[in-house]
Amino acid sequence: MTATQDPKPTQHEIPSYLDPNNIGPYEIFLEQVERVTPYLGKLAYWAETLKRPKRILVVDVPVHLDDGSVAHFEGYRVQHNTSRGPAKGGVRYHQDVTLSEVMALSAWMTVKNAAVNLPYGGGKGGIRIDPRKYSTGELERVTRRYTTEIGLIIGPEKDIPAPDVNTGPQTMAWMMDTYSMNVGRTATGVVTGKPVSLGGSLGRADATGRGVFVTGAEAMKKMGLPMEGARIAVQGFGNVGEAAARIFHEHGARIVAIQDVTGTIYSEAGIDPAVALAHLRQSGKITGLAGTDELQRDEFWDVDCDVLIPAALEKQITLANAGRMKAKLIVEGANGPTIPAADDLLADKGVVVVPDVLANAGGVTVSYFEWVQDFSSFFWTEEEINNRLDRIMQEAFRSLWDVKERHNVTLRTAVYIVACTRVLEARALRGLYP
Ligand SMILES: NC(=O)C1=CN([C@@H]2O[C@H](COP(=O)(O)OP(=O)(O)OC[C@H]3O[C@@H](n4cnc5c(N)ncnc54)[C@H](O)[C@@H]3O)[C@@H](O)[C@H]2O)C=CC1
Ligand SMILES: O=C(O)CCC(=O)C(=O)O
C-alpha cells in the first residue's frame, strides 16, 4: 500500500456479511430480542422461546393457469407463538416473499398483539408470487389451493389469517369460502378483513391507517409538533399508506410527498390523497398527478418533512438514508421498515420512532373486533368500532411512552419490554409439560 492510499475500507469494500444494511428480516427480529432481554428480569430465562417459531408450514401451491399449463408457487404459514391465544396475522402475496420474511412478520405479530393486549399469539403467511402477472381467476385458484394446504393448521380457534400486502377483502372471502367448504360449515371466524357482507367488520379497511394516525398524533403532542400544516411524507399508498395520508390530511396536515412502487411525487402546496387515489386508479401510477413534481426514487428520503410514514415493505430505512432524513418523527405503518443500525442512528439524532408493533396495530385490533363479532353474530356500528380502536391505541401509546421515559429507552424497546414480558409471563405460567 502506498502512502496516498486510504487504509480504511470504503463503503463498497465492506464484505456483505459485515454490512448492517444486509441484515435479513428474521435477524432483525433476533437483534430486537437481544436488545430487550436485559430488561426482562427473571423472564429472560424464557427468552429463547421468542427466538424460535412454534410451527412452520411450507406448502406447494400447484394451479392451472388460464393457458392450460400448471404453475407451482411456494407458500408459507408460520405460527411464531401461541402462548397468549391463537396465532393471528396476515397473508402476503409478493414475488420476493421468503421464509425468513414470513418468520419475522409472524414474530412481529406476537409482539404487536401483546403490545396492545389482544388475546392472540402471532402468525403470518405468504406466497411467493407476483400477483400483477396473474388474472383474477388464477389468483382465486392460487388462494383456494393455498387455503386448503394450510387448512391443516388454521381455524377460528387456532390461527386466523387476514390481509397484508397485495391481499384484501376478496382474498379473505375466497379463503373463508374454501375453509368453510372443507369443514362443511360456514366458518366466518377463520379469517378477518372479509367484505362487510360476509361477516367483515365496519372500519377494518381504514383501521391500520387510522391507528398510524392516532399514535402519530399522540407522539406529535408529546413532542410539541402542531398537526395543522405538519409536513408529511408517505412511502406506500396502499391499504395502510393511503388511509394514513387521508386521515392526516383530514386533520390539517400537509402531505408533501408520496412514493409507491410506480414512482415518487412531491408538492410544496400539499397533495390531496383522495385526488391522488383517483389519479392512481385511473392511470395505474402515482406519477403525473397535476400540481406535483416527480422525484427520483432515492430523493424521497431527502424531502423536508416533519413526519415520515414508511408504509410499504421492510428494510427501507437503512444506514444509506437514515442520516440524511429531515423528519423529527417516524411512524412505522409498514412492518420492519427500519434496520436496527438505522434505529440507533435515528435515536442519536433525536428522531422519535413509533415502532411498527405499536403504530400499525390498529389493523389487527379491528380484526379482533371482527372475530369477536363473528363469534357472537352481533355487529357493531362504525362509530363504536372507531371509538374502541382510538381508545385502545391511545391508552397503549400513553402507557408505553411512560415505560420509555421510565427506562430511558427508545419507544421500540419500551414496547418490546411490555409485550415480551406479557408473552413470557404466559409461557412461564403455562409451563412446559403436558
Ligand atoms: N393491511 C394491513 O392491515 C396491515 C399492513 N401492514 C403493513 O403495512 C405495509 C403495507 O401493507 P398494505 O398497505 O396492506 O399493502 P398494499 O398492498 O395495500 O400496499 C402496498 C403499497 O406499497 C407500495 N410499494 C411496494 N413496493 C414498494 C417499493 N419498493 N417502494 C415504494 N413503495 C412500494 C405499493 O405500491 C403499495 O402502494 C406492509 O409492511 C404490511 O405488512 C401492517 C399492519 C396491518
Ligand atoms: O389483521 C390482522 O389479523 C393482521 C394484520 C397484519 O398482518 C399485521 O398487523 O401486520
Short mmCIF file of C-alpha atoms and ligand atoms in Angstrom, two decimals:
data_model
loop_
_atom_site.label_atom_id
_atom_site.label_comp_id
_atom_site.label_asym_id
_atom_site.label_seq_id
_atom_site.Cartn_x
_atom_site.Cartn_y
_atom_site.Cartn_z
CA MET A 1 0.00 0.00 0.00
CA THR A 2 1.36 3.45 -0.89
CA ALA A 3 1.15 6.44 1.46
CA THR A 4 -1.59 8.06 -0.67
CA GLN A 5 -3.98 5.13 -0.31
CA ASP A 6 -6.67 5.31 2.36
CA PRO A 7 -6.17 2.33 4.68
CA LYS A 8 -9.85 2.41 5.76
CA PRO A 9 -12.21 0.34 3.64
CA THR A 10 -14.73 2.38 1.67
CA GLN A 11 -18.43 1.57 1.94
CA HIS A 12 -18.48 -0.75 -1.07
CA GLU A 13 -15.46 -2.68 0.20
CA ILE A 14 -17.24 -3.88 3.35
CA PRO A 15 -17.89 -7.60 2.89
CA SER A 16 -21.62 -8.23 2.62
CA TYR A 17 -21.72 -10.36 5.78
CA LEU A 18 -20.41 -7.39 7.80
CA ASP A 19 -22.75 -4.83 6.22
CA PRO A 20 -25.52 -3.91 8.69
CA ASN A 21 -27.77 -2.94 5.76
CA ASN A 22 -27.61 -6.54 4.57
CA ILE A 23 -29.35 -7.97 7.63
CA GLY A 24 -32.15 -10.48 6.96
CA PRO A 25 -35.69 -9.92 8.33
CA TYR A 26 -35.52 -12.63 10.97
CA GLU A 27 -32.07 -11.44 12.02
CA ILE A 28 -33.64 -8.02 12.63
CA PHE A 29 -36.16 -9.63 14.97
CA LEU A 30 -33.43 -11.64 16.76
CA GLU A 31 -31.46 -8.42 17.26
CA GLN A 32 -34.57 -6.78 18.74
CA VAL A 33 -34.95 -9.72 21.16
CA GLU A 34 -31.27 -9.37 22.17
CA ARG A 35 -31.88 -5.70 22.93
CA VAL A 36 -34.89 -6.31 25.16
CA THR A 37 -33.53 -9.33 27.07
CA PRO A 38 -31.63 -7.29 29.72
CA TYR A 39 -34.96 -5.67 30.69
CA LEU A 40 -36.86 -8.93 31.19
CA GLY A 41 -35.58 -9.80 34.68
CA LYS A 42 -36.25 -13.43 35.62
CA LEU A 43 -38.34 -13.93 32.48
CA ALA A 44 -35.11 -13.74 30.46
CA TYR A 45 -34.88 -17.45 31.35
CA TRP A 46 -37.62 -17.99 28.73
CA ALA A 47 -36.27 -15.59 26.07
CA GLU A 48 -35.22 -18.46 23.80
CA THR A 49 -38.96 -19.09 23.28
CA LEU A 50 -39.17 -15.82 21.37
CA LYS A 51 -36.31 -16.75 19.06
CA ARG A 52 -37.92 -19.97 17.83
CA PRO A 53 -41.15 -20.02 15.82
CA LYS A 54 -43.55 -22.58 17.26
CA ARG A 55 -44.60 -24.04 13.92
CA ILE A 56 -43.63 -23.55 10.25
CA LEU A 57 -45.55 -24.96 7.31
CA VAL A 58 -44.13 -24.72 3.77
CA VAL A 59 -46.56 -25.74 1.06
CA ASP A 60 -46.52 -26.31 -2.68
CA VAL A 61 -49.39 -24.49 -4.40
CA PRO A 62 -49.97 -26.02 -7.86
CA VAL A 63 -52.61 -24.35 -10.06
CA HIS A 64 -53.88 -24.44 -13.62
CA LEU A 65 -53.14 -21.17 -15.40
CA ASP A 66 -55.54 -19.72 -17.95
CA ASP A 67 -53.41 -21.07 -20.82
CA GLY A 68 -53.84 -24.64 -19.56
CA SER A 69 -50.33 -25.02 -18.12
CA VAL A 70 -49.63 -25.81 -14.46
CA ALA A 71 -47.63 -23.40 -12.27
CA HIS A 72 -46.23 -24.12 -8.80
CA PHE A 73 -45.90 -21.43 -6.12
CA GLU A 74 -44.26 -21.73 -2.73
CA GLY A 75 -46.48 -20.79 0.21
CA TYR A 76 -45.84 -20.42 3.92
CA ARG A 77 -47.75 -20.19 7.18
CA VAL A 78 -45.68 -19.56 10.29
CA GLN A 79 -47.12 -19.62 13.81
CA HIS A 80 -44.48 -17.84 15.83
CA ASN A 81 -46.13 -18.07 19.22
CA THR A 82 -49.46 -19.15 20.71
CA SER A 83 -48.78 -18.65 24.43
CA ARG A 84 -51.48 -15.96 24.79
CA GLY A 85 -54.04 -17.31 22.30
CA PRO A 86 -54.49 -18.44 18.72
CA ALA A 87 -51.98 -17.30 16.12
CA LYS A 88 -53.10 -14.19 14.23
CA GLY A 89 -51.67 -12.30 11.28
CA GLY A 90 -51.95 -11.51 7.60
CA VAL A 91 -51.10 -13.22 4.32
CA ARG A 92 -48.78 -11.54 1.81
CA TYR A 93 -48.57 -12.12 -1.95
CA HIS A 94 -45.27 -10.83 -3.31
CA GLN A 95 -42.58 -12.04 -5.68
CA ASP A 96 -39.87 -11.57 -3.00
CA VAL A 97 -41.60 -13.40 -0.11
CA THR A 98 -39.17 -15.71 1.71
CA LEU A 99 -39.46 -17.99 4.72
CA SER A 100 -37.18 -15.67 6.74
CA GLU A 101 -39.50 -12.76 5.94
CA VAL A 102 -42.65 -14.66 6.97
CA MET A 103 -40.90 -15.83 10.16
CA ALA A 104 -40.08 -12.22 11.02
CA LEU A 105 -43.57 -10.97 10.15
CA SER A 106 -45.12 -13.67 12.35
CA ALA A 107 -42.78 -12.80 15.24
CA TRP A 108 -43.66 -9.11 14.95
CA MET A 109 -47.33 -10.17 15.19
CA THR A 110 -46.59 -11.89 18.52
CA VAL A 111 -45.07 -8.67 19.85
CA LYS A 112 -47.77 -6.44 18.35
CA ASN A 113 -50.71 -8.46 19.66
CA ALA A 114 -49.19 -8.49 23.14
CA ALA A 115 -48.32 -4.77 22.95
CA VAL A 116 -52.00 -3.82 22.61
CA ASN A 117 -53.01 -6.72 24.85
CA LEU A 118 -55.07 -8.72 22.36
CA PRO A 119 -55.66 -12.38 23.34
CA TYR A 120 -53.59 -13.68 20.43
CA GLY A 121 -50.23 -15.12 19.60
CA GLY A 122 -48.52 -14.28 16.32
CA GLY A 123 -48.73 -15.82 12.87
CA LYS A 124 -48.20 -14.79 9.27
CA GLY A 125 -48.43 -16.32 5.81
CA GLY A 126 -47.24 -15.62 2.33
CA ILE A 127 -46.97 -16.87 -1.21
CA ARG A 128 -44.02 -16.10 -3.46
CA ILE A 129 -45.99 -14.77 -6.43
CA ASP A 130 -46.16 -11.51 -8.37
CA PRO A 131 -49.94 -11.03 -8.40
CA ARG A 132 -49.72 -8.39 -11.14
CA LYS A 133 -48.87 -11.16 -13.61
CA TYR A 134 -51.97 -13.30 -13.00
CA SER A 135 -55.67 -12.98 -13.81
CA THR A 136 -58.36 -12.78 -11.13
CA GLY A 137 -59.33 -16.39 -11.85
CA GLU A 138 -55.73 -17.57 -11.46
CA LEU A 139 -55.37 -15.67 -8.16
CA GLU A 140 -58.61 -17.22 -6.91
CA ARG A 141 -57.28 -20.72 -7.70
CA VAL A 142 -53.94 -19.91 -6.00
CA THR A 143 -55.78 -18.63 -2.91
CA ARG A 144 -58.11 -21.61 -2.69
CA ARG A 145 -55.32 -24.17 -3.10
CA TYR A 146 -53.12 -22.34 -0.55
CA THR A 147 -56.03 -22.24 1.92
CA THR A 148 -56.60 -25.96 1.56
CA GLU A 149 -52.87 -26.65 2.03
CA ILE A 150 -52.63 -24.55 5.22
CA GLY A 151 -56.06 -25.81 6.34
CA LEU A 152 -54.13 -28.31 8.45
CA ILE A 153 -53.17 -25.61 10.91
CA ILE A 154 -55.60 -22.67 10.55
CA GLY A 155 -59.06 -22.32 12.11
CA PRO A 156 -61.14 -19.82 14.12
CA GLU A 157 -59.61 -21.06 17.38
CA LYS A 158 -56.17 -21.98 16.03
CA ASP A 159 -54.82 -19.41 13.61
CA ILE A 160 -56.75 -16.61 11.91
CA PRO A 161 -55.27 -15.09 8.71
CA ALA A 162 -56.05 -11.57 7.44
CA PRO A 163 -54.94 -9.25 4.60
CA ASP A 164 -51.41 -7.93 4.13
CA VAL A 165 -49.51 -6.68 1.07
CA ASN A 166 -51.38 -7.45 -2.18
CA THR A 167 -54.24 -9.27 -0.46
CA GLY A 168 -57.59 -7.79 0.58
CA PRO A 169 -61.28 -8.48 1.29
CA GLN A 170 -61.77 -10.56 -1.88
CA THR A 171 -58.80 -12.78 -0.97
CA MET A 172 -60.28 -13.24 2.51
CA ALA A 173 -63.70 -14.11 1.01
CA TRP A 174 -62.09 -16.89 -1.07
CA MET A 175 -60.17 -18.15 1.97
CA MET A 176 -63.27 -18.18 4.14
CA ASP A 177 -65.28 -19.97 1.46
CA THR A 178 -62.60 -22.61 0.83
CA TYR A 179 -62.06 -23.33 4.51
CA SER A 180 -65.85 -23.49 5.03
CA MET A 181 -66.29 -25.96 2.15
CA ASN A 182 -63.53 -28.14 3.59
CA VAL A 183 -65.01 -28.25 7.10
CA GLY A 184 -68.64 -28.47 5.96
CA ARG A 185 -70.00 -25.34 7.65
CA THR A 186 -69.75 -21.60 7.19
CA ALA A 187 -66.85 -20.55 9.40
CA THR A 188 -66.71 -16.77 9.17
CA GLY A 189 -64.27 -16.53 12.09
CA VAL A 190 -61.46 -18.32 10.22
CA VAL A 191 -60.20 -15.08 8.62
CA THR A 192 -60.65 -11.36 9.25
CA GLY A 193 -60.60 -8.44 6.85
CA LYS A 194 -63.53 -10.01 4.98
CA PRO A 195 -66.08 -7.96 3.00
CA VAL A 196 -68.67 -6.50 5.39
CA SER A 197 -71.44 -8.51 3.69
CA LEU A 198 -69.63 -11.76 4.66
CA GLY A 199 -69.11 -11.08 8.35
CA GLY A 200 -66.40 -8.46 7.91
CA SER A 201 -66.22 -5.50 10.28
CA LEU A 202 -67.03 -1.92 9.54
CA GLY A 203 -63.88 0.14 9.94
CA ARG A 204 -61.40 -2.67 9.14
CA ALA A 205 -60.36 -1.22 5.78
CA ASP A 206 -59.12 2.04 7.36
CA ALA A 207 -58.12 0.59 10.73
CA THR A 208 -54.36 0.27 10.20
CA GLY A 209 -54.05 3.76 8.73
CA ARG A 210 -56.29 5.12 11.47
CA GLY A 211 -54.03 3.57 14.13
CA VAL A 212 -51.00 5.12 12.41
CA PHE A 213 -52.74 8.49 12.64
CA VAL A 214 -53.80 8.06 16.28
CA THR A 215 -50.35 7.00 17.50
CA GLY A 216 -48.66 9.61 15.28
CA ALA A 217 -50.91 12.35 16.68
CA GLU A 218 -50.16 11.22 20.25
CA ALA A 219 -46.41 11.34 19.55
CA MET A 220 -46.74 14.80 17.99
CA LYS A 221 -48.50 16.03 21.15
CA LYS A 222 -45.67 14.68 23.32
CA MET A 223 -43.12 16.36 21.03
CA GLY A 224 -44.95 19.70 20.77
CA LEU A 225 -45.39 19.31 16.98
CA PRO A 226 -48.60 21.02 15.77
CA MET A 227 -50.85 18.96 13.49
CA GLU A 228 -52.04 21.93 11.46
CA GLY A 229 -49.71 22.26 8.47
CA ALA A 230 -47.38 19.44 9.62
CA ARG A 231 -45.39 18.21 6.60
CA ILE A 232 -45.92 14.51 5.99
CA ALA A 233 -44.12 12.16 3.56
CA VAL A 234 -45.66 8.72 2.94
CA GLN A 235 -43.99 5.70 1.37
CA GLY A 236 -46.57 3.15 0.18
CA PHE A 237 -50.02 4.23 -0.96
CA GLY A 238 -51.99 1.02 -0.46
CA ASN A 239 -54.31 -0.03 2.34
CA VAL A 240 -52.14 1.48 5.09
CA GLY A 241 -50.38 4.42 3.42
CA GLU A 242 -53.45 5.77 1.62
CA ALA A 243 -55.67 5.68 4.73
CA ALA A 244 -52.95 7.20 6.93
CA ALA A 245 -52.31 10.01 4.42
CA ARG A 246 -56.05 10.69 4.06
CA ILE A 247 -56.67 10.87 7.82
CA PHE A 248 -53.64 13.12 8.47
CA HIS A 249 -54.85 15.35 5.60
CA GLU A 250 -58.38 15.48 7.11
CA HIS A 251 -56.82 16.71 10.36
CA GLY A 252 -54.99 19.62 8.75
CA ALA A 253 -51.58 18.09 8.00
CA ARG A 254 -49.95 18.66 4.59
CA ILE A 255 -48.97 15.58 2.53
CA VAL A 256 -45.87 16.84 0.71
CA ALA A 257 -44.61 13.57 -0.81
CA ILE A 258 -45.96 10.15 -1.74
CA GLN A 259 -43.93 7.23 -3.02
CA ASP A 260 -45.26 3.90 -4.24
CA VAL A 261 -43.91 1.12 -6.42
CA THR A 262 -44.64 3.20 -9.55
CA GLY A 263 -42.74 6.35 -8.53
CA THR A 264 -42.47 9.40 -6.25
CA ILE A 265 -44.37 12.69 -6.27
CA TYR A 266 -43.78 15.94 -4.38
CA SER A 267 -45.82 19.10 -3.88
CA GLU A 268 -44.88 22.04 -1.69
CA ALA A 269 -48.55 23.09 -1.60
CA GLY A 270 -49.64 19.63 -0.44
CA ILE A 271 -51.31 16.64 -2.10
CA ASP A 272 -54.98 15.74 -1.55
CA PRO A 273 -54.84 11.94 -1.01
CA ALA A 274 -58.35 11.48 -2.46
CA VAL A 275 -57.28 13.17 -5.69
CA ALA A 276 -54.05 11.12 -5.72
CA LEU A 277 -56.03 7.89 -5.26
CA ALA A 278 -58.44 8.75 -8.09
CA HIS A 279 -55.43 9.52 -10.33
CA LEU A 280 -53.72 6.25 -9.34
CA ARG A 281 -56.86 4.22 -10.08
CA GLN A 282 -57.38 5.91 -13.41
CA SER A 283 -53.79 5.94 -14.70
CA GLY A 284 -52.24 2.97 -12.87
CA LYS A 285 -49.41 5.11 -11.48
CA ILE A 286 -48.89 7.79 -8.86
CA THR A 287 -46.69 9.98 -11.07
CA GLY A 288 -48.19 12.51 -13.46
CA LEU A 289 -50.61 13.93 -10.88
CA ALA A 290 -51.42 17.57 -11.73
CA GLY A 291 -49.66 20.07 -9.43
CA THR A 292 -46.92 17.64 -8.37
CA ASP A 293 -43.28 17.17 -9.39
CA GLU A 294 -41.78 13.75 -9.96
CA LEU A 295 -38.75 12.88 -7.81
CA GLN A 296 -36.11 10.22 -8.34
CA ARG A 297 -36.78 7.20 -6.10
CA ASP A 298 -33.90 7.92 -3.69
CA GLU A 299 -34.76 11.64 -3.40
CA PHE A 300 -37.85 10.67 -1.35
CA TRP A 301 -35.60 10.33 1.70
CA ASP A 302 -34.32 13.93 1.36
CA VAL A 303 -37.79 15.51 1.40
CA ASP A 304 -38.19 18.24 4.00
CA CYS A 305 -40.88 16.83 6.30
CA ASP A 306 -41.84 16.69 9.98
CA VAL A 307 -43.32 13.19 9.89
CA LEU A 308 -42.24 10.27 7.73
CA ILE A 309 -44.57 7.31 7.33
CA PRO A 310 -42.97 4.22 5.80
CA ALA A 311 -45.99 2.11 4.78
CA ALA A 312 -44.58 -0.25 2.13
CA LEU A 313 -42.08 -3.02 2.87
CA GLU A 314 -39.26 -4.00 5.26
CA LYS A 315 -35.73 -2.58 5.38
CA GLN A 316 -36.45 0.78 3.76
CA ILE A 317 -34.70 2.90 6.42
CA THR A 318 -31.05 1.91 6.45
CA LEU A 319 -27.64 3.46 7.08
CA ALA A 320 -27.77 4.65 3.47
CA ASN A 321 -30.62 7.12 4.13
CA ALA A 322 -31.30 7.47 7.90
CA GLY A 323 -28.56 10.08 8.36
CA ARG A 324 -29.97 12.48 5.80
CA MET A 325 -33.67 12.32 6.66
CA LYS A 326 -35.23 15.57 7.89
CA ALA A 327 -38.21 14.08 9.76
CA LYS A 328 -38.45 14.57 13.52
CA LEU A 329 -40.92 11.71 13.83
CA ILE A 330 -41.21 8.38 12.01
CA VAL A 331 -44.46 6.43 12.34
CA GLU A 332 -43.96 2.89 11.03
CA GLY A 333 -47.05 1.83 9.09
CA ALA A 334 -45.07 -0.98 7.47
CA ASN A 335 -43.70 -3.96 9.35
CA GLY A 336 -39.94 -3.92 9.84
CA PRO A 337 -39.13 -0.81 7.76
CA THR A 338 -36.11 0.21 9.89
CA ILE A 339 -32.95 -1.88 10.36
CA PRO A 340 -31.52 -1.87 13.92
CA ALA A 341 -28.37 0.08 12.97
CA ALA A 342 -30.53 2.84 11.44
CA ASP A 343 -32.72 2.79 14.57
CA ASP A 344 -29.61 3.63 16.61
CA LEU A 345 -28.61 6.40 14.23
CA LEU A 346 -32.10 7.92 14.39
CA ALA A 347 -32.09 7.73 18.20
CA ASP A 348 -28.72 9.54 18.25
CA LYS A 349 -30.22 12.25 16.02
CA GLY A 350 -33.15 12.66 18.44
CA VAL A 351 -35.72 11.34 15.94
CA VAL A 352 -38.70 9.67 17.63
CA VAL A 353 -39.80 6.38 16.04
CA VAL A 354 -43.27 5.00 16.76
CA PRO A 355 -42.43 1.35 16.02
CA ASP A 356 -44.45 -0.92 13.73
CA VAL A 357 -45.52 -3.18 16.59
CA LEU A 358 -47.46 -0.24 18.04
CA ALA A 359 -48.10 2.13 15.12
CA ASN A 360 -49.73 -0.41 12.79
CA ALA A 361 -51.58 -2.41 15.47
CA GLY A 362 -54.89 -0.74 14.55
CA GLY A 363 -55.49 -3.30 11.79
CA VAL A 364 -55.23 -6.37 13.98
CA THR A 365 -57.20 -4.60 16.72
CA VAL A 366 -60.21 -4.22 14.42
CA SER A 367 -59.55 -7.77 13.16
CA TYR A 368 -60.00 -8.81 16.79
CA PHE A 369 -63.29 -6.87 16.89
CA GLU A 370 -64.34 -8.66 13.68
CA TRP A 371 -63.52 -12.08 15.13
CA VAL A 372 -65.48 -11.29 18.31
CA GLN A 373 -68.44 -10.03 16.25
CA ASP A 374 -68.38 -13.20 14.11
CA PHE A 375 -68.44 -15.43 17.20
CA SER A 376 -71.35 -13.52 18.74
CA SER A 377 -73.11 -12.86 15.39
CA PHE A 378 -73.79 -9.37 16.69
CA PHE A 379 -72.33 -6.45 14.76
CA TRP A 380 -71.25 -3.04 15.99
CA THR A 381 -71.60 0.37 14.34
CA GLU A 382 -68.60 2.02 12.72
CA GLU A 383 -68.67 4.69 15.40
CA GLU A 384 -68.45 2.05 18.15
CA ILE A 385 -65.55 0.39 16.37
CA ASN A 386 -63.61 3.59 15.76
CA ASN A 387 -64.16 4.80 19.34
CA ARG A 388 -62.94 1.50 20.79
CA LEU A 389 -59.98 1.44 18.39
CA ASP A 390 -58.95 5.00 19.22
CA ARG A 391 -59.18 4.31 22.94
CA ILE A 392 -57.05 1.15 22.75
CA MET A 393 -54.41 2.84 20.61
CA GLN A 394 -54.27 6.00 22.75
CA GLU A 395 -54.07 4.08 26.02
CA ALA A 396 -51.39 1.75 24.65
CA PHE A 397 -49.38 4.69 23.33
CA ARG A 398 -49.55 6.65 26.60
CA SER A 399 -48.62 3.74 28.86
CA LEU A 400 -45.79 2.64 26.55
CA TRP A 401 -44.48 6.21 26.36
CA ASP A 402 -44.33 6.20 30.18
CA VAL A 403 -42.27 2.98 30.07
CA LYS A 404 -39.92 4.63 27.55
CA GLU A 405 -39.43 7.59 29.89
CA ARG A 406 -39.01 5.43 32.98
CA HIS A 407 -36.30 3.23 31.43
CA ASN A 408 -34.80 5.98 29.24
CA VAL A 409 -35.01 3.75 26.17
CA THR A 410 -36.45 4.11 22.68
CA LEU A 411 -40.17 3.62 22.22
CA ARG A 412 -39.40 0.38 20.32
CA THR A 413 -37.51 -1.07 23.28
CA ALA A 414 -40.30 0.08 25.62
CA VAL A 415 -42.91 -1.74 23.52
CA TYR A 416 -40.73 -4.88 23.44
CA ILE A 417 -40.28 -4.74 27.23
CA VAL A 418 -44.04 -4.70 27.84
CA ALA A 419 -45.02 -7.10 25.05
CA CYS A 420 -42.28 -9.68 25.62
CA THR A 421 -42.98 -9.62 29.37
CA ARG A 422 -46.64 -10.44 28.65
CA VAL A 423 -45.74 -13.27 26.26
CA LEU A 424 -43.13 -14.79 28.54
CA GLU A 425 -45.31 -14.50 31.65
CA ALA A 426 -47.90 -16.59 29.81
CA ARG A 427 -45.18 -19.03 28.73
CA ALA A 428 -43.85 -19.39 32.26
CA LEU A 429 -47.32 -19.81 33.80
CA ARG A 430 -48.32 -22.46 31.27
CA GLY A 431 -45.17 -24.47 31.94
CA LEU A 432 -43.54 -26.96 29.63
CA TYR A 433 -45.11 -30.37 30.21
CA PRO A 434 -48.49 -31.78 29.15
N1 LIG B 1 -53.09 -4.25 5.59
C1 LIG B 1 -52.98 -4.20 6.90
O1 LIG B 1 -53.99 -4.19 7.61
C2 LIG B 1 -51.65 -4.11 7.55
C3 LIG B 1 -50.48 -3.92 6.83
N2 LIG B 1 -49.32 -3.72 7.50
C4 LIG B 1 -48.07 -3.49 6.78
O2 LIG B 1 -48.16 -2.27 6.04
C5 LIG B 1 -47.34 -2.37 4.86
C6 LIG B 1 -48.20 -2.07 3.64
O3 LIG B 1 -49.27 -3.01 3.61
P1 LIG B 1 -50.62 -2.73 2.80
O4 LIG B 1 -50.86 -1.28 2.73
O5 LIG B 1 -51.62 -3.63 3.35
O6 LIG B 1 -50.22 -3.29 1.37
P2 LIG B 1 -50.80 -2.87 -0.05
O7 LIG B 1 -50.51 -4.00 -0.96
O8 LIG B 1 -52.20 -2.39 0.08
O9 LIG B 1 -49.91 -1.60 -0.45
C7 LIG B 1 -48.52 -1.67 -0.54
C8 LIG B 1 -48.02 -0.33 -1.03
O10 LIG B 1 -46.59 -0.34 -1.01
C9 LIG B 1 -46.11 0.13 -2.28
N3 LIG B 1 -44.80 -0.43 -2.54
C10 LIG B 1 -44.49 -1.72 -2.80
N4 LIG B 1 -43.18 -1.83 -3.04
C11 LIG B 1 -42.66 -0.60 -2.91
C12 LIG B 1 -41.36 -0.06 -3.03
N5 LIG B 1 -40.31 -0.84 -3.35
N6 LIG B 1 -41.19 1.27 -2.83
C13 LIG B 1 -42.24 2.07 -2.55
N7 LIG B 1 -43.50 1.62 -2.41
C14 LIG B 1 -43.69 0.31 -2.60
C15 LIG B 1 -47.18 -0.33 -3.27
O11 LIG B 1 -47.11 0.40 -4.48
C16 LIG B 1 -48.43 -0.04 -2.47
O12 LIG B 1 -48.77 1.33 -2.58
C17 LIG B 1 -46.73 -3.78 4.90
O13 LIG B 1 -45.50 -3.71 5.55
C18 LIG B 1 -47.72 -4.56 5.77
O14 LIG B 1 -47.14 -5.68 6.37
C19 LIG B 1 -49.25 -3.68 8.85
C20 LIG B 1 -50.37 -3.87 9.61
C21 LIG B 1 -51.64 -4.18 9.01
O1 LIG B 2 -55.45 -8.08 10.91
C1 LIG B 2 -54.69 -8.98 11.21
O2 LIG B 2 -55.02 -10.02 11.73
C2 LIG B 2 -53.20 -8.88 10.96
C3 LIG B 2 -52.75 -7.71 10.15
C4 LIG B 2 -51.30 -7.87 9.89
O3 LIG B 2 -50.90 -8.77 9.17
C5 LIG B 2 -50.34 -7.00 10.55
O4 LIG B 2 -50.69 -6.33 11.53
O5 LIG B 2 -49.17 -6.97 10.12
#
